[in-house]
Amino acid sequence: MIQFPKDFLWGSSTSGVQSEGYVAQDGKGESNWDYWFKKEPYKFHQGIGPQKASTFYENYVEDIEFLEKTGHTAFRTSIQWSRLMPNGVGEVNQQAVVFYRDMFKRIIDKNIKLIVNLYHFDIPYALQKNGGWENKETVYAYAEYAKECFALFGDLVDTWITFNEPYVPVECGYLYQYHYPCKVDAKAAVQVAYNTQLASALAIKHCHEQHAHHRISIVLNLTPAYPRSQHPEDVKAAHIAELFQARSFLDPSVKGEYPQELIDILKEHQLMPEYTQDELRVIKENTVDFLGVNYYQPLRVAAPKYAPHPNSPFFPEHYYDHYVMPGRKMNPHRGWEIYERGIYDIAMNIKNNYGNIDWILTENGMGVEGEEKYCVDGIIQDDYRIDFFKGHLIELHRAIQDGANCQGYLVWTFIDCWSWLNAYKNRYGLVSLDLQTQQKTIKKSGYWFKELSQNNGF
Ligand code: BG6
């Protein structure tokens, strides 16, 4: 029996965009995702956008019952900024206030620890139109939005997240064209990353000023970078990959400072963002109270085979190649490697290099296509998912035994939901969603998760 510490949290994470959906006259404004889908629907998997998601906005009362039935003691979701403040600034949508307050209240009434994220890849289009995160005005608009959230919901919510995986919109939106605005512009990417970090620090500041006892964090995908070999050039490649992928947000969020080596690389390529000493002070003085960590797959890299063409736009990959490890274990549906040991390595990195700060594993999960074929008597027999969870929990438990300060395990996700790049192709839920009927049914993993939570181990 693997036993977790007393009061260890068991639950799941979702996001507003991926679960809520929207209906006519709900007062929601357009987000970057709504706008992009309207403009270029062919860029979305099977031409499906976030209109319906898993209809949580309409059905949250019944859906919340499933939290209990699957043994949740914690739940993380996000507020859609464009739902609360349709124009990004100014007027607040009162219907959104009613929805979020009632939803939050029902969750805490069930004694479930509620963690509320302010930003999960979605910005009101009104702000995106004016440059989005490239524009410093967005930083101050976000700070006002955060203040509004702390004021409107601070009596119900005491645990907050400023941003989910802020590196993703940076790389997907400004380097690799997977997210709107689909730019290839490293200079903009760096400014977006810096502005996001500043916004996170400002939200932390306001949170602590408004509610001294509240705790606030950022959620990062702290993928360890594993070198192909111990050859010094491979090791160097992994070191630099980690500077970009993990430490660009981890260091300023926990230590209040950027790694000097990262600054040196940015200077060398004339990529430094516009910043002021006052802003750096805000970042320095407002670090997180704890960390959220999402983990799906490791990052494996090797020294670059070729020198970049002198006219090629800058990419972090100028310093490393992606490396496919022979014999790796794969989730073929998502195309992601499964490497349970990554959790242990993340935990030891936090313990040894980041003051052993408290943290929660805020996402871990397995997206599988065509799960209907595993359905027996109406229940999806997702043993592969249970094995996936067990494998990762063994490593997490080992890390806790070795002194890691992890306080909970949240899976991705609660009910099968819409995904940014894959719509409903890969299902992650503890509860299945029938897209035609909207019927929701607990999977075998959902029942297993309840036992896991009740036994505080397995
Ligand atoms: C995480 C995100 O990175 O991965 C989620 O926070 C996302 O929003 C999840 O859905 C799974 O990735 P995907 O692309 O399969 O939906």
PDB file of C-alpha atoms in Angstrom, residues 245-363:
ATOM      1  CA  GLN A 245      11.141  26.112 -21.118  1.00  0.00           C
ATOM      2  CA  ALA A 246      11.078  26.052 -17.339  1.00  0.00           C
ATOM      3  CA  ARG A 247      13.305  28.619 -15.703  1.00  0.00           C
ATOM      4  CA  SER A 248      12.026  31.603 -17.727  1.00  0.00           C
ATOM      5  CA  PHE A 249       8.970  31.589 -15.419  1.00  0.00           C
ATOM      6  CA  LEU A 250      10.101  29.407 -12.533  1.00  0.00           C
ATOM      7  CA  ASP A 251      12.979  31.591 -11.377  1.00  0.00           C
ATOM      8  CA  PRO A 252      11.174  34.946 -11.402  1.00  0.00           C
ATOM      9  CA  SER A 253       8.045  33.355  -9.885  1.00  0.00           C
ATOM     10  CA  VAL A 254       9.836  31.682  -6.971  1.00  0.00           C
ATOM     11  CA  LYS A 255      13.070  33.649  -6.607  1.00  0.00           C
ATOM     12  CA  GLY A 256      11.958  36.973  -8.020  1.00  0.00           C
ATOM     13  CA  GLU A 257      14.827  37.055 -10.540  1.00  0.00           C
ATOM     14  CA  TYR A 258      15.597  35.865 -14.030  1.00  0.00           C
ATOM     15  CA  PRO A 259      18.549  33.508 -14.538  1.00  0.00           C
ATOM     16  CA  GLN A 260      21.573  35.540 -15.647  1.00  0.00           C
ATOM     17  CA  GLU A 261      22.409  33.005 -18.350  1.00  0.00           C
ATOM     18  CA  LEU A 262      19.007  33.500 -19.934  1.00  0.00           C
ATOM     19  CA  ILE A 263      19.470  37.265 -19.862  1.00  0.00           C
ATOM     20  CA  ASP A 264      22.887  36.844 -21.507  1.00  0.00           C
ATOM     21  CA  ILE A 265      21.410  34.792 -24.350  1.00  0.00           C
ATOM     22  CA  LEU A 266      18.603  37.301 -24.890  1.00  0.00           C
ATOM     23  CA  LYS A 267      21.104  40.172 -24.934  1.00  0.00           C
ATOM     24  CA  GLU A 268      23.294  38.363 -27.419  1.00  0.00           C
ATOM     25  CA  HIS A 269      20.335  38.104 -29.799  1.00  0.00           C
ATOM     26  CA  GLN A 270      19.014  41.627 -29.104  1.00  0.00           C
ATOM     27  CA  LEU A 271      15.853  40.156 -27.653  1.00  0.00           C
ATOM     28  CA  MET A 272      15.676  41.981 -24.327  1.00  0.00           C
ATOM     29  CA  PRO A 273      12.161  43.199 -23.474  1.00  0.00           C
ATOM     30  CA  GLU A 274      11.241  46.738 -22.473  1.00  0.00           C
ATOM     31  CA  TYR A 275      11.350  46.882 -18.698  1.00  0.00           C
ATOM     32  CA  THR A 276      11.845  49.324 -15.849  1.00  0.00           C
ATOM     33  CA  GLN A 277      13.609  49.008 -12.502  1.00  0.00           C
ATOM     34  CA  ASP A 278      10.262  49.575 -10.766  1.00  0.00           C
ATOM     35  CA  GLU A 279       8.766  46.617 -12.611  1.00  0.00           C
ATOM     36  CA  LEU A 280      11.707  44.415 -11.697  1.00  0.00           C
ATOM     37  CA  ARG A 281      11.150  45.422  -8.075  1.00  0.00           C
ATOM     38  CA  VAL A 282       7.493  44.347  -8.313  1.00  0.00           C
ATOM     39  CA  ILE A 283       8.645  40.958  -9.650  1.00  0.00           C
ATOM     40  CA  LYS A 284      11.294  40.672  -6.938  1.00  0.00           C
ATOM     41  CA  GLU A 285       8.935  41.540  -4.094  1.00  0.00           C
ATOM     42  CA  ASN A 286       5.923  39.458  -5.140  1.00  0.00           C
ATOM     43  CA  THR A 287       6.830  35.828  -5.478  1.00  0.00           C
ATOM     44  CA  VAL A 288       4.421  32.896  -5.206  1.00  0.00           C
ATOM     45  CA  ASP A 289       3.253  31.312  -1.943  1.00  0.00           C
ATOM     46  CA  PHE A 290       3.357  27.848  -3.472  1.00  0.00           C
ATOM     47  CA  LEU A 291       3.766  26.301  -6.917  1.00  0.00           C
ATOM     48  CA  GLY A 292       1.422  24.436  -9.229  1.00  0.00           C
ATOM     49  CA  VAL A 293       3.159  21.942 -11.468  1.00  0.00           C
ATOM     50  CA  ASN A 294       1.717  20.325 -14.595  1.00  0.00           C
ATOM     51  CA  TYR A 295       3.495  17.252 -15.872  1.00  0.00           C
ATOM     52  CA  TYR A 296       2.748  15.152 -18.929  1.00  0.00           C
ATOM     53  CA  GLN A 297       5.983  14.357 -20.723  1.00  0.00           C
ATOM     54  CA  PRO A 298       9.729  14.909 -20.483  1.00  0.00           C
ATOM     55  CA  LEU A 299      11.725  17.100 -22.812  1.00  0.00           C
ATOM     56  CA  ARG A 300      14.627  15.233 -24.412  1.00  0.00           C
ATOM     57  CA  VAL A 301      17.250  17.181 -26.238  1.00  0.00           C
ATOM     58  CA  ALA A 302      20.607  16.827 -27.952  1.00  0.00           C
ATOM     59  CA  ALA A 303      23.262  19.291 -29.080  1.00  0.00           C
ATOM     60  CA  PRO A 304      22.126  20.888 -32.361  1.00  0.00           C
ATOM     61  CA  LYS A 305      23.281  19.063 -35.461  1.00  0.00           C
ATOM     62  CA  TYR A 306      23.423  22.187 -37.641  1.00  0.00           C
ATOM     63  CA  ALA A 307      24.242  25.822 -37.100  1.00  0.00           C
ATOM     64  CA  PRO A 308      21.189  28.042 -37.771  1.00  0.00           C
ATOM     65  CA  HIS A 309      21.061  29.876 -41.071  1.00  0.00           C
ATOM     66  CA  PRO A 310      22.152  33.480 -40.382  1.00  0.00           C
ATOM     67  CA  ASN A 311      18.838  34.785 -41.739  1.00  0.00           C
ATOM     68  CA  SER A 312      16.636  32.377 -39.817  1.00  0.00           C
ATOM     69  CA  PRO A 313      14.395  34.010 -37.224  1.00  0.00           C
ATOM     70  CA  PHE A 314      15.439  33.199 -33.652  1.00  0.00           C
ATOM     71  CA  PHE A 315      14.082  30.086 -31.968  1.00  0.00           C
ATOM     72  CA  PRO A 316      15.264  28.567 -28.680  1.00  0.00           C
ATOM     73  CA  GLU A 317      16.005  25.500 -30.830  1.00  0.00           C
ATOM     74  CA  HIS A 318      19.065  27.286 -32.147  1.00  0.00           C
ATOM     75  CA  TYR A 319      20.587  25.812 -29.013  1.00  0.00           C
ATOM     76  CA  TYR A 320      19.187  22.297 -29.064  1.00  0.00           C
ATOM     77  CA  ASP A 321      17.548  19.607 -31.186  1.00  0.00           C
ATOM     78  CA  HIS A 322      14.628  17.555 -29.956  1.00  0.00           C
ATOM     79  CA  TYR A 323      15.711  14.000 -29.337  1.00  0.00           C
ATOM     80  CA  VAL A 324      13.703  10.793 -29.611  1.00  0.00           C
ATOM     81  CA  MET A 325      14.984   8.315 -27.065  1.00  0.00           C
ATOM     82  CA  PRO A 326      15.109   4.763 -28.416  1.00  0.00           C
ATOM     83  CA  GLY A 327      12.708   2.490 -26.537  1.00  0.00           C
ATOM     84  CA  ARG A 328      10.678   5.302 -25.038  1.00  0.00           C
ATOM     85  CA  LYS A 329       7.174   4.533 -23.777  1.00  0.00           C
ATOM     86  CA  MET A 330       4.525   6.458 -25.678  1.00  0.00           C
ATOM     87  CA  ASN A 331       0.958   7.623 -25.451  1.00  0.00           C
ATOM     88  CA  PRO A 332       0.402   7.237 -29.207  1.00  0.00           C
ATOM     89  CA  HIS A 333      -2.887   9.196 -29.175  1.00  0.00           C
ATOM     90  CA  ARG A 334      -1.311  12.423 -28.012  1.00  0.00           C
ATOM     91  CA  GLY A 335       2.167  11.611 -29.299  1.00  0.00           C
ATOM     92  CA  TRP A 336       3.655  12.272 -25.878  1.00  0.00           C
ATOM     93  CA  GLU A 337       6.267  10.160 -24.145  1.00  0.00           C
ATOM     94  CA  ILE A 338       5.259   8.651 -20.807  1.00  0.00           C
ATOM     95  CA  TYR A 339       8.095   8.932 -18.327  1.00  0.00           C
ATOM     96  CA  GLU A 340       6.930   8.631 -14.731  1.00  0.00           C
ATOM     97  CA  ARG A 341      10.355   9.335 -13.284  1.00  0.00           C
ATOM     98  CA  GLY A 342      10.010  12.940 -14.525  1.00  0.00           C
ATOM     99  CA  ILE A 343       7.815  13.688 -11.504  1.00  0.00           C
ATOM    100  CA  TYR A 344      10.519  12.581  -9.105  1.00  0.00           C
ATOM    101  CA  ASP A 345      13.109  14.722 -10.880  1.00  0.00           C
ATOM    102  CA  ILE A 346      10.841  17.785 -10.840  1.00  0.00           C
ATOM    103  CA  ALA A 347      10.226  17.258  -7.131  1.00  0.00           C
ATOM    104  CA  MET A 348      13.932  17.009  -6.352  1.00  0.00           C
ATOM    105  CA  ASN A 349      14.660  20.113  -8.432  1.00  0.00           C
ATOM    106  CA  ILE A 350      12.076  22.075  -6.427  1.00  0.00           C
ATOM    107  CA  LYS A 351      13.446  20.658  -3.191  1.00  0.00           C
ATOM    108  CA  ASN A 352      17.104  21.285  -3.909  1.00  0.00           C
ATOM    109  CA  ASN A 353      17.020  24.489  -5.966  1.00  0.00           C
ATOM    110  CA  TYR A 354      13.795  26.295  -5.069  1.00  0.00           C
ATOM    111  CA  GLY A 355      13.770  26.253  -1.273  1.00  0.00           C
ATOM    112  CA  ASN A 356      11.527  23.158  -1.121  1.00  0.00           C
ATOM    113  CA  ILE A 357       8.539  25.447  -1.610  1.00  0.00           C
ATOM    114  CA  ASP A 358       5.074  23.858  -1.157  1.00  0.00           C
ATOM    115  CA  TRP A 359       3.636  22.588  -4.401  1.00  0.00           C
ATOM    116  CA  ILE A 360       0.688  20.739  -5.865  1.00  0.00           C
ATOM    117  CA  LEU A 361       0.759  18.566  -8.923  1.00  0.00           C
ATOM    118  CA  THR A 362      -1.948  20.480 -10.764  1.00  0.00           C
ATOM    119  CA  GLU A 363      -2.181  18.417 -13.988  1.00  0.00           C
TER     120      GLU A 363
END
